Coordinates of C-alpha atoms in Angstrom, one line a residue:
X401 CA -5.4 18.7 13.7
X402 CA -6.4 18.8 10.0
X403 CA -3.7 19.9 7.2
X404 CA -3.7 20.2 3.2
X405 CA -2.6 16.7 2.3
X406 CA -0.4 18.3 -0.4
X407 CA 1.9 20.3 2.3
X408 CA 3.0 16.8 3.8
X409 CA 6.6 15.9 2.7
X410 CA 7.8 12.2 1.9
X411 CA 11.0 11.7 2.0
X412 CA 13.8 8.9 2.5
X413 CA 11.2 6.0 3.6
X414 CA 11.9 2.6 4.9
X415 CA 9.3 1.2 3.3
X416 CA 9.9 1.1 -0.9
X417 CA 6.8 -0.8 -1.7
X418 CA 3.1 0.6 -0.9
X419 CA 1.8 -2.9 -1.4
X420 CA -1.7 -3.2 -2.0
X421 CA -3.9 -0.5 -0.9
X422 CA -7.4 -1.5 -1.9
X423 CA -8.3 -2.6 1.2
X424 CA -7.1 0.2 3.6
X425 CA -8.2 3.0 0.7
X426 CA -12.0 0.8 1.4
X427 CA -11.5 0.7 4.8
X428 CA -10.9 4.7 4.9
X429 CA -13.5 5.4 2.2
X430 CA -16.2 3.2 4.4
X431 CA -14.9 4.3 8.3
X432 CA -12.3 7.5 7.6
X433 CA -9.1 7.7 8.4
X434 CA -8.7 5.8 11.9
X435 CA -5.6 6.8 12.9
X436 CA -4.0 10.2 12.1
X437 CA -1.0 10.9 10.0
X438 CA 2.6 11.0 11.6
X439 CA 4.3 14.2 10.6
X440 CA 7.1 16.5 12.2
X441 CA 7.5 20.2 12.8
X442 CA 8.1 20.9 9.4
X443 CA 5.3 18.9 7.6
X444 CA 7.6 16.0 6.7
X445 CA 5.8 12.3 6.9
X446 CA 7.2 10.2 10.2
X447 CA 4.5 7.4 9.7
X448 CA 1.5 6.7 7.7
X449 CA 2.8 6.5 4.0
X450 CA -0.1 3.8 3.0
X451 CA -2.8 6.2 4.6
X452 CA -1.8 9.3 2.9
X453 CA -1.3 7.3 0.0
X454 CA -5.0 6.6 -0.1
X455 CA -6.4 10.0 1.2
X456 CA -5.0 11.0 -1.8
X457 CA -6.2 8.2 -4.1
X458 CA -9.5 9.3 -2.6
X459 CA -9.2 13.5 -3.2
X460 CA -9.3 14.4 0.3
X461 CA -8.0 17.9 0.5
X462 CA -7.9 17.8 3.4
X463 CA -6.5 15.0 6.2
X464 CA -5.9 14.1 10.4
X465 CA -2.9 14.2 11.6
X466 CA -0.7 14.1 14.9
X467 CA 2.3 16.6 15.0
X468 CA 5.5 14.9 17.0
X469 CA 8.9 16.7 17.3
X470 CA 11.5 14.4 16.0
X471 CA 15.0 15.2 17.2
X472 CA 17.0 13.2 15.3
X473 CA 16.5 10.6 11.9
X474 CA 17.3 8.1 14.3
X475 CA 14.4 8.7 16.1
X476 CA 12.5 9.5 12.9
X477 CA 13.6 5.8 11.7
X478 CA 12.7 4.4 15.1
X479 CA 9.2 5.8 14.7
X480 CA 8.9 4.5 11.2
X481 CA 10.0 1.5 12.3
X482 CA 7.6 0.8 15.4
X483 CA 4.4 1.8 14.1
X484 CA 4.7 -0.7 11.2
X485 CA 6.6 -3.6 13.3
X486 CA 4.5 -3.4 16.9
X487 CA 1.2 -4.6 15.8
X488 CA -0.3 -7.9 16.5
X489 CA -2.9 -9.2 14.1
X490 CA -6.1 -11.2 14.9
X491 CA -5.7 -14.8 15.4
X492 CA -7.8 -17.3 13.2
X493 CA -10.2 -17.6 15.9
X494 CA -10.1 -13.9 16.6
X495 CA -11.0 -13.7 13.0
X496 CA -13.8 -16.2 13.4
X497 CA -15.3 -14.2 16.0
X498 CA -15.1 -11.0 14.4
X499 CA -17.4 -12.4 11.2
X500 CA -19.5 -13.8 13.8
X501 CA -20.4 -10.4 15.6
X502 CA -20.7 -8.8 12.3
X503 CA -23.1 -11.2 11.5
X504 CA -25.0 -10.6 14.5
X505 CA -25.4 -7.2 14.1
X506 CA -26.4 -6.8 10.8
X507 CA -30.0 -7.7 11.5
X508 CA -31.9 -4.9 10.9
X509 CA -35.3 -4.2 12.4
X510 CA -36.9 -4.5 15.8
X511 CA -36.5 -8.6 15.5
X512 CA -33.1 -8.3 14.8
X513 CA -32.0 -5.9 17.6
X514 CA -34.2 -8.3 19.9
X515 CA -31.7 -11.5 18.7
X516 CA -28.8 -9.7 18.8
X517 CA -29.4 -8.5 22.4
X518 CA -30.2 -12.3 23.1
X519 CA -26.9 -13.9 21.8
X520 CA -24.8 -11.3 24.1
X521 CA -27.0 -12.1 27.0
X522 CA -26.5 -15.7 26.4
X523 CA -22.9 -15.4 25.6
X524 CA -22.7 -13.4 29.1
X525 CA -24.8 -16.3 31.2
X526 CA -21.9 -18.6 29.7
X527 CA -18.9 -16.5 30.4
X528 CA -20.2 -15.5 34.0
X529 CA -21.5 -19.3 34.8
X530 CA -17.8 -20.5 33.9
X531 CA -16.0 -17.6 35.7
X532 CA -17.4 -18.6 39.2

């Protein structure tokens, strides 16, 4: 569901510091907003400060978000509270391989698609000839 971005409410926040936002306002300006905006019944921001934060910095009128009824603040705090604490970032490695595939798939053309195609049929021979 869509709303004005100026009928969301912030109030009382865990969070005092946005932090740096030039990479998620990118990251939204490049891709759009991944995941919606946490608000309650009566437009009041649950989670998502950062996001709206940028969708603003970026004039959106207009933004995503999910609708949850909270039924108490310590469920509103509890909410706050997950979606910034339950997230598990990519590994060094995980990194690593991330890079790689972009990488990959930047290729552009016929000749590109072709070696792109390749390295994942290779990488599956591997992963399937060490499986068995």
């Amino acid at each position: 569901m869509k709303i004005r971005v100026s009928d969301i409410k912030v109030k009382n926040r865990i969070r005092k510091e946005l932090g740096d936002l030039h990479g998620l306002k990118t990251s939204i300006q490049n891709l759009g907003l991944l995941h919606p905006i946490i608000i309650d019944l009566d437009n009041k921001l649950v989670s998502g400060e950062r996001r709206l934060e940028c969708v603003k910095l970026l004039g959106w009128e207009y933004v995503d978000v999910r609708i949850v009824d909270v039924r108490s603040k310590k469920e509103r705090i509890l909410i706050e509270a997950e979606e910034n604490n339950v997230r598990l970032p990519f590994t060094a490695e995980e990194q690593e391989r991330a890079q790689k595939l972009l990488r990959r798939y930047s290729h552009t053309g016929i000749l590109g698609r072709i070696f792109a195609w390749l390295m994942d049929l290779w990488e599956w021979f591997w992963s399937w000839l060490f499986k068995s």
